[in-house]
Short mmCIF file of C-alpha atoms and ligand atoms in Angstrom, two decimals:
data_model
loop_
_atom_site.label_atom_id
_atom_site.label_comp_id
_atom_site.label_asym_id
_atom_site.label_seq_id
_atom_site.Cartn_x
_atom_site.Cartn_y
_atom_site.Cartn_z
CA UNK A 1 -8.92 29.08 10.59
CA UNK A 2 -5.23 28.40 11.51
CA UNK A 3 -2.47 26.52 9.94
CA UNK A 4 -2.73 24.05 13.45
CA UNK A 5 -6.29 23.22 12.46
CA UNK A 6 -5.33 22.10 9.69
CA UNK A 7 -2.51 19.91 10.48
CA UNK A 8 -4.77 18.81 13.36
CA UNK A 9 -7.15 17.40 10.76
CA UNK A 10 -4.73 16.24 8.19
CA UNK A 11 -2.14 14.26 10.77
CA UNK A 12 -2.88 14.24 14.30
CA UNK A 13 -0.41 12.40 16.62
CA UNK A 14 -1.79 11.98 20.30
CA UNK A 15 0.92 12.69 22.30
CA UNK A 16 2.14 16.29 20.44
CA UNK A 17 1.05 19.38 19.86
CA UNK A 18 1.71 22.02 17.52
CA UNK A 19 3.09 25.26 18.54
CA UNK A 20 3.76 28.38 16.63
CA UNK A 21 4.13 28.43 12.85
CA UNK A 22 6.49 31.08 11.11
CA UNK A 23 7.64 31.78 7.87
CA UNK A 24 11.29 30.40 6.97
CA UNK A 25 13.17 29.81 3.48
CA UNK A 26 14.57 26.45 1.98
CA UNK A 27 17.04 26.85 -0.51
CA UNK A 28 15.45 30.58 -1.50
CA UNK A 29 12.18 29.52 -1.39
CA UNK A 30 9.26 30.31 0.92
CA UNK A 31 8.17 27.73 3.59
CA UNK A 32 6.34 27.65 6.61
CA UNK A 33 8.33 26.09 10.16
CA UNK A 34 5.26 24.31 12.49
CA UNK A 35 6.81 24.09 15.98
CA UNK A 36 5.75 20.80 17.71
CA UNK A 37 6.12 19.98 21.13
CA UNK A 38 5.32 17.16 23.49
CA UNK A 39 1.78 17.15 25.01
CA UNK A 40 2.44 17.99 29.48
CA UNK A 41 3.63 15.22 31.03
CA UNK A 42 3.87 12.71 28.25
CA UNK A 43 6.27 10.39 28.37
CA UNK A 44 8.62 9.81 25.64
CA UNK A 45 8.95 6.31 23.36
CA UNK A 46 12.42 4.78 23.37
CA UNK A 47 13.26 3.65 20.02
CA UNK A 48 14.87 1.08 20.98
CA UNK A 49 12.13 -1.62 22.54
CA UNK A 50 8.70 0.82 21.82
CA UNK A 51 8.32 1.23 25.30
CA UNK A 52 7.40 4.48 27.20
CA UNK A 53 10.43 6.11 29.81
CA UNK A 54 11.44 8.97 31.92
CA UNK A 55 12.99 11.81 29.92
CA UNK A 56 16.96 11.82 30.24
CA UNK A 57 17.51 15.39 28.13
CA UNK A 58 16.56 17.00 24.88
CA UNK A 59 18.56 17.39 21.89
CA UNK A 60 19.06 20.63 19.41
CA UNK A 61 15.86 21.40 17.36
CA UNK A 62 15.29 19.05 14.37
CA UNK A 63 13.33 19.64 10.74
CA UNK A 64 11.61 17.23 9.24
CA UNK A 65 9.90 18.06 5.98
CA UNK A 66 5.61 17.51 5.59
CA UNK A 67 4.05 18.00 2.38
CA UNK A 68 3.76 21.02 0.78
CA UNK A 69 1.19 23.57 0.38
CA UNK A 70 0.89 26.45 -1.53
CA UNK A 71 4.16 25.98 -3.29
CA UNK A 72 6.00 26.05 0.32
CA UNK A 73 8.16 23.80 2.03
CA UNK A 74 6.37 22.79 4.88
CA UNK A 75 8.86 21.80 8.31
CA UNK A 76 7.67 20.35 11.54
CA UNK A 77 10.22 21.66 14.22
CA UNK A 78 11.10 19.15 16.95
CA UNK A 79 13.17 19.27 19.74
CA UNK A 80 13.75 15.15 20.04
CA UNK A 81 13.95 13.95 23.96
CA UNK A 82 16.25 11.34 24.91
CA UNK A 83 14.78 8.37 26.89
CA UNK A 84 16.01 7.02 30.07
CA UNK A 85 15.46 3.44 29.25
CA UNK A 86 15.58 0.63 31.52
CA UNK A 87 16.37 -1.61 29.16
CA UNK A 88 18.27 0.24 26.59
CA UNK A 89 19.88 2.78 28.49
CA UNK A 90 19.80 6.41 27.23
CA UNK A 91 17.89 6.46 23.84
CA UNK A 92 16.62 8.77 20.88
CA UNK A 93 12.97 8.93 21.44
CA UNK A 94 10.97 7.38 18.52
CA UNK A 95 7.98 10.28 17.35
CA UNK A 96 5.45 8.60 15.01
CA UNK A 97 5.54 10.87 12.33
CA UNK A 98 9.39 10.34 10.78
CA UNK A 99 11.69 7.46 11.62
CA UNK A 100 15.96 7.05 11.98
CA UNK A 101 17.39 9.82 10.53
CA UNK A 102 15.30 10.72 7.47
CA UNK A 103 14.51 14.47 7.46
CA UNK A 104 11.64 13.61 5.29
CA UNK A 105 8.09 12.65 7.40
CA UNK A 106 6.77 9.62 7.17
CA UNK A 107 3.93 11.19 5.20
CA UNK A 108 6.07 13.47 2.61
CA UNK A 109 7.54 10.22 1.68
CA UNK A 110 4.34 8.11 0.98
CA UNK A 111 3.70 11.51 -1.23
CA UNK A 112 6.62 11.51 -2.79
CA UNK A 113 6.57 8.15 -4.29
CA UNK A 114 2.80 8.04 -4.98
CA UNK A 115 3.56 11.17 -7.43
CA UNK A 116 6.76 9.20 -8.77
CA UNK A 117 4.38 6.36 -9.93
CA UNK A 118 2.80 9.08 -12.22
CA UNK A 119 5.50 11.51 -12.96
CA UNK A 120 8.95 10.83 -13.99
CA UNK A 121 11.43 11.26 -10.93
CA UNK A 122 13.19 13.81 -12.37
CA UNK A 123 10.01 15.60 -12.55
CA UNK A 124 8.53 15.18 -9.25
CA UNK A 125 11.66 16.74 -7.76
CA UNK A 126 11.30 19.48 -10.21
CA UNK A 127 7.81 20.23 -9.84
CA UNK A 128 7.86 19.71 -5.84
CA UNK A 129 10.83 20.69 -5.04
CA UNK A 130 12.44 17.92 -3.06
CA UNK A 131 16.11 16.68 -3.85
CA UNK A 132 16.33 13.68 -6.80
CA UNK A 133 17.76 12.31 -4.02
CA UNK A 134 14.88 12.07 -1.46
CA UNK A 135 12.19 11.31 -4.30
CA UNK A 136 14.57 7.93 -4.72
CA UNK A 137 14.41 7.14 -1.05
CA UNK A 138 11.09 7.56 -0.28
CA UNK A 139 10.29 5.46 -3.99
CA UNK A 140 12.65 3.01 -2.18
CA UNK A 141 10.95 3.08 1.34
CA UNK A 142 7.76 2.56 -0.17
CA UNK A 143 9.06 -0.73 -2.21
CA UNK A 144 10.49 -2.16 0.76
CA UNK A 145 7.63 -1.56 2.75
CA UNK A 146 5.40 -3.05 0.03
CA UNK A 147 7.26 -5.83 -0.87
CA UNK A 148 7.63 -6.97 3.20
CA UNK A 149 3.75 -6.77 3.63
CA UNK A 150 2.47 -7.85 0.32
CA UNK A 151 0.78 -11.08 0.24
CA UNK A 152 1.58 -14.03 -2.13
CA UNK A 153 -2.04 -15.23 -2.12
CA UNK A 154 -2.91 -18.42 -4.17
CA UNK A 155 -1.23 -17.96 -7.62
CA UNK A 156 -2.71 -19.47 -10.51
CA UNK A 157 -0.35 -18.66 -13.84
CA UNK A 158 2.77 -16.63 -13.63
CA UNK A 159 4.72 -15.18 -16.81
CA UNK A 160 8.65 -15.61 -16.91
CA UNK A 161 9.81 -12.52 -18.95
CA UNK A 162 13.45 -11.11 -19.81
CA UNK A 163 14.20 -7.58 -20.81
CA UNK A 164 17.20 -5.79 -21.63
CA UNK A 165 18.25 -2.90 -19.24
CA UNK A 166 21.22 -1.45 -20.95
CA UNK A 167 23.35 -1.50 -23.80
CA UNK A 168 26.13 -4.44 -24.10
CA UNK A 169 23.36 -7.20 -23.85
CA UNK A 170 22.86 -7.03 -19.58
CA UNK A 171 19.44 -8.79 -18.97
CA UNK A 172 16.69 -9.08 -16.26
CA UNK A 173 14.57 -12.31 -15.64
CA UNK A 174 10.99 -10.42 -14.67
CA UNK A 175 8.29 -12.98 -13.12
CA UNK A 176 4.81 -11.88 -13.37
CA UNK A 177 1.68 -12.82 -11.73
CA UNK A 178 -0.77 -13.24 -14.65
CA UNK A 179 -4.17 -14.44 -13.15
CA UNK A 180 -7.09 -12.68 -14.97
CA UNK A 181 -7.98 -11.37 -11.48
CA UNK A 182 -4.67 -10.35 -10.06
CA UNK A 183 -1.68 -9.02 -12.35
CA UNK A 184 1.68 -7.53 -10.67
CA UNK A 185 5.09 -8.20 -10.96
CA UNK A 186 6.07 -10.64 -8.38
CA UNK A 187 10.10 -10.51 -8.75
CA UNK A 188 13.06 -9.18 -10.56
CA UNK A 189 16.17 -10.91 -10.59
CA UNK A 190 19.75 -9.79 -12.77
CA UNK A 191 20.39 -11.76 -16.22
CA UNK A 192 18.88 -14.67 -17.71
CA UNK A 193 20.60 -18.22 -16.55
CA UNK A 194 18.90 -20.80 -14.52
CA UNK A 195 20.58 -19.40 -11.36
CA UNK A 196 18.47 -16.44 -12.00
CA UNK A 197 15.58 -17.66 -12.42
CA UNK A 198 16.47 -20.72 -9.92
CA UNK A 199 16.38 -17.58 -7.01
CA UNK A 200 12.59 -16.93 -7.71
CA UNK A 201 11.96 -20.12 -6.91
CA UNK A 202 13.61 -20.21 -3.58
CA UNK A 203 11.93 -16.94 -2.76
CA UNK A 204 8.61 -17.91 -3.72
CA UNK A 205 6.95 -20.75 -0.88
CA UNK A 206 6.45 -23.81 -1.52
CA UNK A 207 2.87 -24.27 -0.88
CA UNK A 208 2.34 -21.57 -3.67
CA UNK A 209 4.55 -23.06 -5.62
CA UNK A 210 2.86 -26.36 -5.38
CA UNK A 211 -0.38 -24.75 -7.06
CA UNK A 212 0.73 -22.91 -9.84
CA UNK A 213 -1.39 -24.26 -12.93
CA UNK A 214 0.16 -22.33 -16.28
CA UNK A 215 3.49 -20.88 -16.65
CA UNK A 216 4.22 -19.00 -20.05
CA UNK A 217 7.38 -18.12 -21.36
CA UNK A 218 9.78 -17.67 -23.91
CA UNK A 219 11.72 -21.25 -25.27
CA UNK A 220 14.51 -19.53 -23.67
CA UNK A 221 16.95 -23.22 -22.84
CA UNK A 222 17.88 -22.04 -19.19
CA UNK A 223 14.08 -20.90 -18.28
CA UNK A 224 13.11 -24.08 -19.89
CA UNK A 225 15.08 -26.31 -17.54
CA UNK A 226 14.18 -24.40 -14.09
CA UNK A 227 10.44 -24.75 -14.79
CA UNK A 228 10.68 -28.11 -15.08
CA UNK A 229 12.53 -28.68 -12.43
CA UNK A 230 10.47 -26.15 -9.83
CA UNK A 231 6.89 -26.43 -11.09
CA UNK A 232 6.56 -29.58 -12.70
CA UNK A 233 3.14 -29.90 -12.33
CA UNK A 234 2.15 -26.76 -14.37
CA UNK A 235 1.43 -26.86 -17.34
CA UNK A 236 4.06 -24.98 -19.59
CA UNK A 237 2.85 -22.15 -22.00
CA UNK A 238 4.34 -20.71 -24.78
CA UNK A 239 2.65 -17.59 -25.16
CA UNK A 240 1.67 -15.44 -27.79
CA UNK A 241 3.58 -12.68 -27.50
CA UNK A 242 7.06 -14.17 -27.07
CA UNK A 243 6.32 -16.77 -30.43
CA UNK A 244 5.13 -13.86 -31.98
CA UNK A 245 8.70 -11.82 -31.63
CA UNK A 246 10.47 -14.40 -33.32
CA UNK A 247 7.90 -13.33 -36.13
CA UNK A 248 9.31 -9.80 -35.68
CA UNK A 249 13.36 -11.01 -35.45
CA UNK A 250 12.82 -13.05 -38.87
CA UNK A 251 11.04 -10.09 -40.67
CA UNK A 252 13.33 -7.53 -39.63
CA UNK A 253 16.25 -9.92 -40.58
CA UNK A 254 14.98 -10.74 -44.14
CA UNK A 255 13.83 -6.61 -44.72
CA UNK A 256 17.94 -5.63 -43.49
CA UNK A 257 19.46 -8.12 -46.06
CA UNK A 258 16.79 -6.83 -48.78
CA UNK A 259 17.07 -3.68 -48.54
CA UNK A 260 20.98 -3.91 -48.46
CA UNK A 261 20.60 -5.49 -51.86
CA UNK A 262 17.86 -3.58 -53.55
CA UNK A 263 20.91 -0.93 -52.89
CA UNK A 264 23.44 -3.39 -54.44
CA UNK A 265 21.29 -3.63 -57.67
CA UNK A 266 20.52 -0.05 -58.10
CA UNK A 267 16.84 -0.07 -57.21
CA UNK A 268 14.75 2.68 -55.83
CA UNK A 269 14.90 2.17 -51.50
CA UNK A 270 11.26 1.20 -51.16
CA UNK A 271 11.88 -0.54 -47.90
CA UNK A 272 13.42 2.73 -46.21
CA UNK A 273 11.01 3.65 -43.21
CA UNK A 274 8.86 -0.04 -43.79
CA UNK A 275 9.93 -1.47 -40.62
CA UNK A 276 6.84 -0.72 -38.33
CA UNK A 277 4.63 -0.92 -41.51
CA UNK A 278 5.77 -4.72 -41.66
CA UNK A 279 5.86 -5.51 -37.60
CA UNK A 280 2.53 -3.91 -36.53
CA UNK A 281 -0.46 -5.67 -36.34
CA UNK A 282 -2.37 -3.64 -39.57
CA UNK A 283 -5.21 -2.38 -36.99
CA UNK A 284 -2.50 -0.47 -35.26
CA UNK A 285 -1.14 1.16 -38.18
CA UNK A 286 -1.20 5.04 -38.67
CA UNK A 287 -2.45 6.38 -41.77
CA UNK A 288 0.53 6.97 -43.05
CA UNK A 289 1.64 3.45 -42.46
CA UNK A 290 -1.54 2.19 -43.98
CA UNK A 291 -0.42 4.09 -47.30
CA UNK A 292 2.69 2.91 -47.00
CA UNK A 293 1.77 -0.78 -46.71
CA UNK A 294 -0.15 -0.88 -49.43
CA UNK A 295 2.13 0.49 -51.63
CA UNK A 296 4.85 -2.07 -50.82
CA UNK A 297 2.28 -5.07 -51.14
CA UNK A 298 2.24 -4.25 -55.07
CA UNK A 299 6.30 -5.11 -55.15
CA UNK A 300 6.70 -8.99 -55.23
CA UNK A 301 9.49 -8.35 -52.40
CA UNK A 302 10.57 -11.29 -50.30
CA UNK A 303 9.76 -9.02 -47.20
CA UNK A 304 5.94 -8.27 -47.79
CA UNK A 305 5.91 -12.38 -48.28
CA UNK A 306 7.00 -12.52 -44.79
CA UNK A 307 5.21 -9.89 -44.04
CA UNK A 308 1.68 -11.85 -45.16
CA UNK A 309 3.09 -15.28 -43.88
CA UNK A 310 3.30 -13.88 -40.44
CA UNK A 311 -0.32 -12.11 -40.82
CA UNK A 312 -1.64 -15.24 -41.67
CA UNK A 313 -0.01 -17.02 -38.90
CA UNK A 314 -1.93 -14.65 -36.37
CA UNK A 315 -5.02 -16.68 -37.68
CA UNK A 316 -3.97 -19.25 -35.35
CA UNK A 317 -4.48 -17.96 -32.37
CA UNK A 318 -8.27 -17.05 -32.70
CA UNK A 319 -8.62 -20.94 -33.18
CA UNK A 320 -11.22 -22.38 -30.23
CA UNK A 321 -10.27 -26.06 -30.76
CA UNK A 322 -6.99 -27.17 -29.99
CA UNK A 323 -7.66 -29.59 -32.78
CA UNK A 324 -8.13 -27.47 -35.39
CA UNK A 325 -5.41 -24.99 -35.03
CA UNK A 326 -2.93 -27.99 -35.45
CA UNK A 327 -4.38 -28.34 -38.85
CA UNK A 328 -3.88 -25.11 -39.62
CA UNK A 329 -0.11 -24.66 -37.44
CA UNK A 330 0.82 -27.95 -40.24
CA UNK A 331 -0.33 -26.50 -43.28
CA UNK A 332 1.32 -23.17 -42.23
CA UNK A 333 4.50 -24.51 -41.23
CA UNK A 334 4.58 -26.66 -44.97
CA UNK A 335 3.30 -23.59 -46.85
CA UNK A 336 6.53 -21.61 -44.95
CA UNK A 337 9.35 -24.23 -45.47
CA UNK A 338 8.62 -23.97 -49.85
CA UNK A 339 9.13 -19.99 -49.23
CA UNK A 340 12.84 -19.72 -49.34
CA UNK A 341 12.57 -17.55 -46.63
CA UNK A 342 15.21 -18.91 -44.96
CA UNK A 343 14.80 -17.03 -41.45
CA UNK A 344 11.20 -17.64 -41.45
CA UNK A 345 11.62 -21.23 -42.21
CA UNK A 346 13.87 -21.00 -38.95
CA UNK A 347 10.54 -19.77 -37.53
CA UNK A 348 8.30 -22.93 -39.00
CA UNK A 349 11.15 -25.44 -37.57
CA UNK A 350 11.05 -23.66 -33.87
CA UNK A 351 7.18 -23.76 -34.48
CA UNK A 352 7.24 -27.50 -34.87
CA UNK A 353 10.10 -28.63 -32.40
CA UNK A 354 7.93 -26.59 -29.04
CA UNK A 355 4.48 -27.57 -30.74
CA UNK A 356 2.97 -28.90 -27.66
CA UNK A 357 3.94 -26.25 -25.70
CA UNK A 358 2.61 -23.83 -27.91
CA UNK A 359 -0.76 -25.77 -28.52
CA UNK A 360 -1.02 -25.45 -24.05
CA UNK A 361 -1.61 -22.41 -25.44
CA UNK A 362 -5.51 -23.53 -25.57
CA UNK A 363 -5.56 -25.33 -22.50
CA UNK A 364 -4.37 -22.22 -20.43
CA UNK A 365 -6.94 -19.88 -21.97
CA UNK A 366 -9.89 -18.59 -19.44
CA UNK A 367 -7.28 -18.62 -16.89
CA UNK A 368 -4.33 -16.37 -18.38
CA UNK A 369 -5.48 -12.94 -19.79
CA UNK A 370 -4.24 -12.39 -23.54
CA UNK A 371 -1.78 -9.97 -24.04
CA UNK A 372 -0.72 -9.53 -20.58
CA UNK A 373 2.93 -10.68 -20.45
CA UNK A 374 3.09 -8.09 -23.92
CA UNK A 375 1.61 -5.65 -21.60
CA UNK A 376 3.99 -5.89 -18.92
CA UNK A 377 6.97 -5.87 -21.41
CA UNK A 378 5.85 -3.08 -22.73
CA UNK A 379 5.50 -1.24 -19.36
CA UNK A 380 8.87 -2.70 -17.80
CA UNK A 381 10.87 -1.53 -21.30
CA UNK A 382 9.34 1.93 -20.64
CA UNK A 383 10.20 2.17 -17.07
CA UNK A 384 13.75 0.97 -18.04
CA UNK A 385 13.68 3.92 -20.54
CA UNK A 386 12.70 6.56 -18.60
CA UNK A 387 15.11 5.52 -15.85
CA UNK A 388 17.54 7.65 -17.47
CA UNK A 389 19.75 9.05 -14.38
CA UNK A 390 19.43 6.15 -12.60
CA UNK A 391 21.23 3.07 -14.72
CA UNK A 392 22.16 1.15 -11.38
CA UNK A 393 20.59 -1.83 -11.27
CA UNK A 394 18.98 -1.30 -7.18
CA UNK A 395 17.67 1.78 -8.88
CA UNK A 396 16.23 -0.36 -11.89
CA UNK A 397 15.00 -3.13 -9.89
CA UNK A 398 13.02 -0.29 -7.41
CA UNK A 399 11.43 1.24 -10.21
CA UNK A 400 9.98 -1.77 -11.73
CA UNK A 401 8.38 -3.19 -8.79
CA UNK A 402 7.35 0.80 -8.19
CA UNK A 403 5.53 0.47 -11.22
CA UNK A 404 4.43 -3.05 -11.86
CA UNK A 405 4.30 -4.89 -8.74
CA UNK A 406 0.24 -3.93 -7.54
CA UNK A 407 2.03 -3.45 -3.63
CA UNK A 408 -0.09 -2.37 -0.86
CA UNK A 409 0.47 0.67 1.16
CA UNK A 410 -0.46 1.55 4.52
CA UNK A 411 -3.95 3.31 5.15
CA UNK A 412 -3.61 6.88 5.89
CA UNK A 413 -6.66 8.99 7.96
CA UNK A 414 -6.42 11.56 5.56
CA UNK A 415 -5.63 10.66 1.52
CA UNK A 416 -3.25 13.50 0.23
CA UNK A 417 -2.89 12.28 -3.67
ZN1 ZN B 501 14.21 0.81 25.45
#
């Protein structure tokens, strides 16, 4: 069988042919050159209006890069007509398989960035071969092609999110769709004011706007205001996850200050390595951690009484009725202001002041899936991380929705990943 059978099978384009293929070498390495010409008397495309013309000349031969096989480079070799266009004048044919003036095919790209949802970028251009440069572009072709043809659909909940992308306190305002159907990451905008968050909303149409049931966030002030203002008619969710990291922020403050003054007094540093021991859920502990746990439980330290007022708090949310789990939020909240546990009795206040909101909590559930905001945080925090090379935020802001945002791609006759 030849090479051209191949190709033939794998991406056929009606009006060309390919010619002769012949070994050539790409920065030392192996690859194969595929010559392609014009089918006999075809006419060529002018890029500039789609329509077919007269040929005015041809231009020097052109590579653009296919994807690889074998570990070689694989080049289609073009000769690119010019168009005698009656409209447009003389023009650069268009040829279906590349576009403007990337040397990558259309193809290679979609490749490219379907590995660099899997592999870090870094390592697809290791492993493949292509430049850092053109993994980012074709990552970045396929987001903009995604995000033009993606579909809003009918949105049910959505999840307002912040993360931080880099040291010095530099935020991003992430909006997720959080149906129990359909999850994705619907938009990405820089910091965390209203304006930020204000620009989702003049992104997102109205219509869809109009039926948004549930949003969740954080009690974030600026958030707070905007979702008022944009989706009045949802009802507003404070969700699990973000109540539960001011859990986190109250433990870890109370274990620093401890721990600074079991030092002060002389005692033995029983709090050294605690700190996921103490913020886990105990289910997710490692064995070690278990051990570790238990140990500290037998010190009357003010941390492990956090530590339990927190795991008792999680009670709450298996609660069916509404009803019941304000019982239980009260006595909680009572139990926590006698602690003299002064950042979890910040905790207890916050608890009370955004009660309502946080009791929607049981009006939104069937509709939102738990955990999912945590899920995405997690997932955005770890894109964000292993963005390293890449701290710009268009580079950020590409990967996320590269990773999070569900977008559709084109359909292909012949499925190379
Ligand atoms: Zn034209």
């Amino acid at each position: 069988m030849q090479l051209k059978t191949i190709l033939n099978r794998v991406e056929k384009h009606k009006s060309f042919v390919y010619g002769k293929v012949r070994f050539c070498r790409k920065a030392g390495r192996p690859s194969l050159a595929v010559s392609v010409r014009p089918r006999r008397k075809s006419r060529p495309v002018c890029s500039g209006c789609g329509h077919r013309g007269p040929q005015y000349d041809r231009l020097a031969a052109r590579r653009f890069e296919f994807v690889p096989m074998w570990g070689m480079a694989v080049f289609f070799v073009y000769r690119m007509r010019r168009v005698d266009c009656c409209e447009c004048g003389v023009k650069v044919e268009q040829v279906p398989w590349g576009d403007g003036r990337c040397h990558l095919t259309k193809t290679y790209r979609w490749f490219l960035a379907a590995w660099a949802k899997r592999l870090a970028w870094q390592e697809v251009a290791t492993v493949l071969h292509p430049s850092w440069q053109s993994v980012f572009r074709s990552v970045r072709h396929a987001v903009m092609w995604g995000v033009v043809h993606r579909k809003w659909g009918s949105i049910a909940a959505i999840g307002i999110d912040e993360i931080a992308w880099r040291k010095g306190h530099k935020y991003l305002t992430l909006v997720y769709q959080i149906d129990e159907g359909c999850k994705r990451l619907l938009w990405i905008g820089r910091d965390r004011t209203e304006e930020s968050l204000g620009r989702f909303f003049r992104v997102l149409p109205q219509n869809v706007a109009g039926r948004i049931q549930f949003v969740c966030s954080d009690m974030w002030k600026p958030y707070l205001a905007v979702i008022a203002k944009h989706v009045s008619q949802a009802v507003h969710v404070l969700d699990r996850f973000h109540v539960m990291t001011h859990f986190s922020k109250a433990i870890d403050e109370i274990r620093a200050e401890e721990t600074r003054q079991l030092k002060r007094d002389g005692y033995e540093p029983v709090l050294k390595h605690s700190r996921w021991c103490l913020l886990k859920r105990p289910a997710n502990l490692t064995r070690k951690q278990t051990v570790k746990l238990a140990e500290l439980v037998k010190y009357n330290l003010r941390s492990v009484r956090a530590y339990l007022l927190k795991e008792e708090f999680q009670r709450f949310w298996g609660y069916v009725s509404a009803g019941w789990a304000v019982r239980f939020l009260d006595e909680w909240c009572n139990r926590t202001m006698r602690s003299r546990l002064e950042p979890m009795k910040k905790v207890a206040r916050m608890l009370r002041e955004h009660q309502t909101l946080i009791l929607n909590w049981f009006h939104a559930r069937g509709t939102i899936s738990a955990g999912v905001v945590e899920g995405f945080n997690n997932k955005a925090k770890l894109t964000t991380k292993k963005a390293y090379g890449f701290r710009t935020y268009a580079a950020i802001e590409i990967a996320l929705y590269h990773q999070l945002g569900n977008l559709p791609e084109p359909k292909f006759t012949h499925s190379f990943w």
